[in-house]
CSV table of C-alpha atoms in Angstrom, one decimal:
chain,number,residue,atom,x,y,z
A,1152,MET,CA,-49.8,40.1,2.4
A,1153,ARG,CA,-46.9,41.9,0.7
A,1154,SER,CA,-45.2,42.7,4.0
A,1155,ARG,CA,-45.6,39.1,5.2
A,1156,LEU,CA,-44.1,37.8,1.9
A,1157,PHE,CA,-41.2,40.3,2.3
A,1158,MET,CA,-40.6,39.2,5.8
A,1159,PHE,CA,-40.6,35.5,4.7
A,1160,TRP,CA,-37.9,36.1,2.0
A,1161,ALA,CA,-35.9,38.3,4.3
A,1162,LEU,CA,-35.9,35.5,6.9
A,1163,ALA,CA,-35.0,32.9,4.3
A,1164,ILE,CA,-32.1,35.0,3.0
A,1165,ALA,CA,-30.9,35.7,6.5
A,1166,THR,CA,-31.0,32.0,7.3
A,1167,LEU,CA,-28.9,31.2,4.2
A,1168,ILE,CA,-26.4,33.9,5.1
A,1169,THR,CA,-25.9,32.6,8.6
A,1170,THR,CA,-25.9,28.8,7.8
A,1171,GLY,CA,-23.6,29.1,4.7
A,1172,PRO,CA,-20.4,29.9,6.6
A,1173,ALA,CA,-21.2,27.2,9.2
A,1174,PHE,CA,-21.5,24.6,6.5
A,1175,ALA,CA,-18.2,25.7,4.9
A,1176,GLY,CA,-16.6,25.8,8.4
A,1177,SER,CA,-17.8,22.2,9.0
A,1178,ILE,CA,-16.2,21.1,5.8
A,1179,GLU,CA,-13.0,22.8,6.8
A,1180,ARG,CA,-13.1,21.1,10.2
A,1181,GLY,CA,-13.6,17.8,8.3
A,1182,VAL,CA,-10.5,18.4,6.3
A,1183,GLU,CA,-8.6,19.3,9.5
A,1184,SER,CA,-9.7,16.2,11.3
A,1185,PHE,CA,-9.0,13.9,8.4
A,1186,THR,CA,-5.5,15.4,8.0
A,1187,LYS,CA,-4.8,14.8,11.7
A,1188,GLY,CA,-6.1,11.3,11.4
A,1189,LYS,CA,-3.7,10.5,8.5
A,1190,ALA,CA,-0.8,11.9,10.5
A,1191,PHE,CA,-1.8,9.8,13.5
A,1192,LEU,CA,-2.1,6.7,11.3
A,1193,ALA,CA,1.3,7.3,9.7
A,1194,ASP,CA,2.7,7.4,13.3
A,1195,GLY,CA,1.1,4.1,14.2
A,1196,GLN,CA,-1.4,5.8,16.6
A,1197,PHE,CA,-4.5,3.8,15.4
A,1198,LYS,CA,-7.0,4.8,18.0
A,1199,GLU,CA,-6.2,8.4,17.8
A,1200,ALA,CA,-6.5,8.2,14.0
A,1201,LEU,CA,-9.9,6.5,14.3
A,1202,LYS,CA,-11.2,9.3,16.5
A,1203,GLU,CA,-10.2,11.9,13.9
A,1204,PHE,CA,-11.7,10.0,11.0
A,1205,ALA,CA,-14.9,9.8,13.0
A,1206,LEU,CA,-14.9,13.5,13.5
A,1207,ALA,CA,-14.1,14.1,9.8
A,1208,ALA,CA,-17.1,12.0,8.8
A,1209,LYS,CA,-19.3,13.8,11.3
A,1210,HIS,CA,-18.3,17.2,10.0
A,1211,ASP,CA,-18.7,16.2,6.4
A,1212,PRO,CA,-21.1,13.2,6.2
A,1213,GLU,CA,-21.2,13.3,2.4
A,1214,ASN,CA,-17.5,12.7,2.1
A,1215,GLN,CA,-17.1,9.1,1.1
A,1216,GLU,CA,-13.4,9.0,1.6
A,1217,TYR,CA,-13.8,10.0,5.3
A,1218,ARG,CA,-16.4,7.2,5.8
A,1219,GLU,CA,-14.3,4.6,4.1
A,1220,ASN,CA,-11.2,5.4,6.1
A,1221,TYR,CA,-13.1,5.3,9.3
A,1222,THR,CA,-14.8,2.0,8.4
A,1223,ILE,CA,-11.5,0.3,7.3
A,1224,LEU,CA,-9.5,1.5,10.3
A,1225,ARG,CA,-12.3,0.3,12.7
A,1226,GLN,CA,-12.1,-3.1,11.1
A,1227,VAL,CA,-8.3,-3.1,11.3
A,1228,LEU,CA,-8.4,-2.4,15.0
A,1229,LYS,CA,-10.8,-5.3,15.5
A,1230,MET,CA,-8.4,-7.5,13.5
A,1231,ARG,CA,-5.4,-6.3,15.6
A,1232,SER,CA,-7.3,-7.1,18.8
A,1233,SER,CA,-8.4,-10.6,17.6
A,1234,LEU,CA,-4.9,-11.6,16.4
A,1235,ASP,CA,-3.6,-12.1,20.0
A,1236,LYS,CA,-6.7,-14.2,20.9
A,1237,GLU,CA,-7.1,-16.4,17.8
A,1238,THR,CA,-6.0,-20.0,18.4
A,1239,ASN,CA,-6.9,-21.4,15.0
A,1240,GLN,CA,-3.8,-21.0,12.9
A,1241,GLU,CA,-5.6,-20.8,9.6
A,1242,LYS,CA,-7.8,-18.0,10.8
A,1243,TRP,CA,-4.8,-16.3,12.4
A,1244,LEU,CA,-2.9,-16.3,9.1
A,1245,VAL,CA,-5.9,-15.0,7.2
A,1246,THR,CA,-6.2,-12.1,9.6
A,1247,ALA,CA,-2.4,-11.5,9.6
A,1248,GLN,CA,-2.3,-11.3,5.8
A,1249,GLY,CA,-5.2,-8.9,5.8
A,1250,LEU,CA,-3.4,-6.7,8.3
A,1251,ARG,CA,-0.2,-6.9,6.3
A,1252,ARG,CA,-1.9,-5.7,3.1
A,1253,PHE,CA,-3.3,-2.7,5.1
A,1254,TYR,CA,0.1,-1.9,6.6
A,1255,ASN,CA,1.9,-1.9,3.3
A,1256,THR,CA,-0.9,0.1,1.6
A,1257,GLU,CA,-0.5,2.8,4.3
A,1258,LYS,CA,3.3,2.4,4.3
A,1259,LEU,CA,3.4,1.2,7.9
A,1260,TYR,CA,6.4,-0.9,7.2
A,1261,THR,CA,7.5,-1.2,10.8
A,1262,GLU,CA,4.1,-2.7,11.7
A,1263,ALA,CA,4.4,-5.1,8.7
A,1264,LEU,CA,7.9,-6.1,9.8
A,1265,SER,CA,6.7,-6.9,13.3
A,1266,LEU,CA,3.8,-9.0,11.9
A,1267,ASP,CA,5.9,-10.8,9.4
A,1268,LYS,CA,8.3,-11.9,12.1
A,1269,LYS,CA,5.4,-13.5,13.9
A,1270,VAL,CA,4.2,-15.2,10.7
A,1271,HIS,CA,7.6,-16.6,9.9
A,1272,GLU,CA,8.0,-17.8,13.5
A,1273,LYS,CA,4.8,-19.8,13.1
A,1274,LEU,CA,5.4,-21.1,9.6
A,1275,ASN,CA,9.2,-21.1,9.1
A,1276,THR,CA,8.8,-21.7,5.3
A,1277,PRO,CA,10.8,-20.3,2.3
A,1278,GLU,CA,7.6,-18.3,1.5
A,1279,SER,CA,7.3,-16.8,5.0
A,1280,ALA,CA,11.1,-16.0,4.9
A,1281,VAL,CA,10.7,-14.1,1.6
A,1282,GLN,CA,7.7,-12.2,3.0
A,1283,LEU,CA,9.8,-11.2,6.0
A,1284,ALA,CA,12.6,-10.2,3.7
A,1285,HIS,CA,10.2,-7.8,1.9
A,1286,SER,CA,9.6,-6.0,5.2
A,1287,TYR,CA,13.3,-6.0,6.1
A,1288,LEU,CA,14.0,-4.2,2.8
A,1289,ALA,CA,11.1,-1.8,3.2
A,1290,THR,CA,12.6,-0.8,6.6
A,1291,GLN,CA,16.1,-0.5,5.2
A,1292,ASN,CA,17.4,-3.5,7.0
A,1293,SER,CA,19.3,-5.0,4.1
A,1294,ALA,CA,21.8,-6.9,6.2
A,1295,GLU,CA,19.0,-8.7,8.1
A,1296,ALA,CA,17.4,-9.6,4.7
A,1297,ILE,CA,20.6,-11.2,3.5
A,1298,THR,CA,21.1,-13.2,6.7
A,1299,LEU,CA,17.5,-14.4,6.5
A,1300,LEU,CA,17.5,-15.3,2.8
A,1301,ASN,CA,20.8,-17.2,3.1
A,1302,THR,CA,19.1,-19.6,5.5
A,1303,ILE,CA,16.9,-20.8,2.7
A,1304,SER,CA,19.5,-20.7,-0.1
A,1305,ASP,CA,18.8,-24.4,-1.1
A,1306,LYS,CA,15.0,-23.7,-1.4
A,1307,MET,CA,15.2,-20.1,-2.6
A,1308,PRO,CA,12.2,-19.1,-4.8
A,1309,LEU,CA,12.9,-16.7,-7.7
A,1310,GLU,CA,11.3,-13.8,-5.8
A,1311,GLY,CA,13.7,-14.4,-2.9
A,1312,ASN,CA,16.7,-14.4,-5.2
A,1313,ILE,CA,15.6,-11.0,-6.6
A,1314,LEU,CA,15.3,-9.6,-3.1
A,1315,LEU,CA,18.7,-11.1,-2.1
A,1316,GLY,CA,20.2,-9.3,-5.1
A,1317,ILE,CA,18.7,-6.0,-4.1
A,1318,ALA,CA,19.9,-6.4,-0.5
A,1319,ASN,CA,23.4,-7.2,-1.7
A,1320,ALA,CA,23.4,-4.2,-4.1
A,1321,ARG,CA,22.3,-1.9,-1.4
A,1322,GLN,CA,25.2,-3.2,0.8
A,1323,GLY,CA,27.7,-2.5,-2.0
A,1324,LYS,CA,28.2,-6.2,-2.8
A,1325,VAL,CA,28.0,-5.6,-6.5
A,1326,ALA,CA,29.6,-8.9,-7.6
A,1327,GLU,CA,27.2,-11.0,-5.6
A,1328,ALA,CA,24.2,-8.9,-6.7
A,1329,LYS,CA,25.2,-9.1,-10.4
A,1330,ALA,CA,25.7,-12.9,-10.2
A,1331,ILE,CA,22.1,-13.1,-8.9
A,1332,ALA,CA,20.7,-10.7,-11.5
A,1333,ASP,CA,22.3,-12.7,-14.3
A,1334,LYS,CA,20.3,-15.8,-13.2
A,1335,CYS,CA,16.9,-14.0,-12.9
A,1336,LYS,CA,14.9,-14.4,-16.0
A,1337,LEU,CA,11.3,-13.5,-16.3
A,1338,ASP,CA,8.8,-14.3,-19.1
A,1339,ASP,CA,6.4,-11.8,-20.7
A,1340,LYS,CA,3.6,-12.9,-18.2
A,1341,ALA,CA,5.8,-12.5,-15.1
A,1342,ASP,CA,4.4,-11.4,-11.8
A,1343,PRO,CA,4.4,-7.6,-11.9
A,1344,GLY,CA,5.8,-7.3,-8.4
A,1345,MET,CA,8.8,-9.5,-9.3
A,1346,ALA,CA,9.3,-7.6,-12.5
A,1347,TYR,CA,9.3,-4.4,-10.6
A,1348,ASN,CA,11.8,-5.6,-8.1
A,1349,LEU,CA,14.0,-6.9,-10.8
A,1350,ALA,CA,13.9,-3.5,-12.4
A,1351,CYS,CA,15.1,-2.1,-9.0
A,1352,LEU,CA,18.0,-4.7,-9.0
A,1353,PHE,CA,19.1,-3.8,-12.5
A,1354,SER,CA,18.9,-0.1,-11.7
A,1355,LEU,CA,21.1,-0.5,-8.6
A,1356,LEU,CA,23.6,-2.4,-10.7
A,1357,GLY,CA,23.7,0.4,-13.3
A,1358,ASP,CA,22.0,-1.6,-16.1
A,1359,ASP,CA,19.6,1.0,-17.3
A,1360,ALA,CA,18.3,-0.8,-20.4
A,1361,ALA,CA,17.5,-4.0,-18.4
A,1362,ALA,CA,15.9,-2.0,-15.6
A,1363,LEU,CA,13.6,-0.1,-18.0
A,1364,GLN,CA,12.7,-3.3,-19.8
A,1365,ALA,CA,11.7,-5.0,-16.5
A,1366,LEU,CA,9.8,-2.0,-15.4
A,1367,THR,CA,7.9,-1.9,-18.6
A,1368,LYS,CA,7.0,-5.6,-18.1
A,1369,SER,CA,5.8,-4.8,-14.6
A,1370,PHE,CA,3.5,-2.1,-15.8
A,1371,GLU,CA,2.1,-4.2,-18.7
A,1372,ASN,CA,1.2,-7.0,-16.2
A,1373,THR,CA,-0.3,-4.7,-13.6
A,1374,PRO,CA,-4.2,-4.5,-13.4
A,1375,PRO,CA,-5.4,-1.1,-14.9
A,1376,SER,CA,-6.9,0.0,-11.5
A,1377,LYS,CA,-3.5,-0.4,-9.8
A,1378,LEU,CA,-1.3,1.0,-12.5
A,1379,ASP,CA,-1.3,4.7,-11.6
A,1380,VAL,CA,-0.4,3.8,-8.0
A,1381,LEU,CA,2.6,1.7,-9.1
A,1382,LYS,CA,3.8,4.4,-11.5
A,1383,ASP,CA,3.7,7.0,-8.8
A,1384,GLN,CA,5.6,4.6,-6.6
A,1385,ALA,CA,8.3,4.2,-9.3
A,1386,LYS,CA,8.8,8.0,-9.5
A,1387,GLU,CA,9.7,8.2,-5.9
A,1388,ASP,CA,11.6,4.9,-5.5
A,1389,THR,CA,15.2,5.5,-4.4
A,1390,ASP,CA,16.2,2.1,-6.0
A,1391,LEU,CA,15.1,3.5,-9.3
A,1392,ALA,CA,16.7,6.9,-8.9
A,1393,ARG,CA,19.4,6.1,-11.4
A,1394,ILE,CA,16.9,5.7,-14.3
A,1395,SER,CA,14.3,8.2,-13.2
A,1396,ASP,CA,16.0,11.0,-15.0
A,1397,LYS,CA,16.6,9.0,-18.2
A,1398,ASP,CA,14.6,9.7,-21.4
A,1399,GLY,CA,13.4,6.1,-21.4
A,1400,PHE,CA,11.9,6.4,-18.0
A,1401,ASN,CA,9.2,8.9,-19.2
A,1402,LYS,CA,8.5,6.6,-22.1
A,1403,THR,CA,8.2,3.6,-19.7
A,1404,LEU,CA,5.7,5.6,-17.6
A,1405,ALA,CA,3.4,5.8,-20.6
A,1406,THR,CA,3.1,2.0,-20.7
A,1407,LYS,CA,-0.4,0.7,-20.6
A,1408,SER,CA,-1.6,-2.5,-19.0
A,1409,LYS,CA,-2.0,-5.4,-21.3
A,1410,ILE,CA,-4.2,-7.5,-18.9
A,1411,LYS,CA,-7.9,-7.3,-18.0
A,1412,GLU,CA,-9.1,-6.4,-14.5
A,1413,SER,CA,-10.1,-10.1,-14.1
A,1414,SER,CA,-12.1,-10.7,-10.9
A,1415,CYS,CA,-11.0,-7.4,-9.4
A,1416,SER,CA,-13.8,-4.8,-9.3
A,1417,GLY,CA,-11.4,-1.9,-9.4
A,1418,GLY,CA,-13.0,-0.2,-6.5
A,1419,SER,CA,-11.4,2.1,-4.0
A,1420,ASN,CA,-10.9,-0.7,-1.4
A,1421,CYS,CA,-11.4,-4.4,-1.0
A,1422,GLY,CA,-13.7,-4.1,2.0
A,1423,SER,CA,-17.0,-4.7,0.2
A,1424,CYS,CA,-15.7,-6.5,-2.8
A,1425,PRO,CA,-17.3,-9.9,-3.3
A,1426,SER,CA,-14.1,-11.3,-4.9
A,1427,ARG,CA,-11.8,-10.1,-2.1
A,1428,THR,CA,-11.1,-13.6,-0.8
A,1429,LYS,CA,-10.1,-15.0,-4.1
A,1430,CYS,CA,-8.6,-12.0,-5.9
A,1431,GLY,CA,-5.2,-12.7,-7.3
A,1432,SER,CA,-4.4,-9.4,-8.8
A,1433,SER,CA,-2.4,-7.9,-5.9
A,1434,SER,CA,1.3,-7.8,-6.7
A,1435,LYS,CA,4.2,-8.0,-4.3
A,1436,SER,CA,5.7,-4.8,-5.5
A,1437,LYS,CA,8.2,-2.5,-3.8
A,1438,SER,CA,5.5,-1.3,-1.5
A,1439,SER,CA,5.5,-4.7,0.2
A,1440,LYS,CA,9.3,-4.8,0.3
């Protein structure tokens, strides 16, 4: 009996020793595949990215991030495929806006630009022009943004004026940009995206105090679940480079949100959120420019 018991435990220990490294190796392969997938996605190679995300989830089934990325990208591929076939304009626009949010979240600004051109071609409204201007600025096409926004000068919404100011400032047209900035006034409950972009405009014009004030307003009006992402964005934003090394910038980064999460669940993505179709918490911040 004793020898049998000894043999049992010896076999169990041997099994643990041999399976342990395999499990660790599987996790490492999951990390490797996920990293490859992110690189493919950043390069716009969606199908290749999906394959790597699937491998990552297979290697490490308990990793929720891997599963989420695979599920979301699979849905994105379906949406991309359906866009060319959809004949109902309302459904087409809903799909396009969903794709646009994904592209901007993943910083696929070239993809967003291509899509926004199609949207503006269909709608040709001041709103679609402003959306397209966001993508022009995100892809460093300031001259194109100026040309586009000047076509709607008589119907220019406030958001468009701010973007036009940024585009002019980037082109070195300081007088034009300053004239626009002087007219852009936001109240305390301003859209956080517009407040953020106004901070960028003031920063480009060298008005540090106004830039920090607008940035503080943006942070205060951003939902808590999105605030850290926006702050990280501000740290890297080249339009805010002038104020990023100021003492007031670190103080501004400590700003807390003054609003409730509202209908937003604060989850890691909108895919399974029951409020996703009516959520109004997403801001048109620099990431969508």
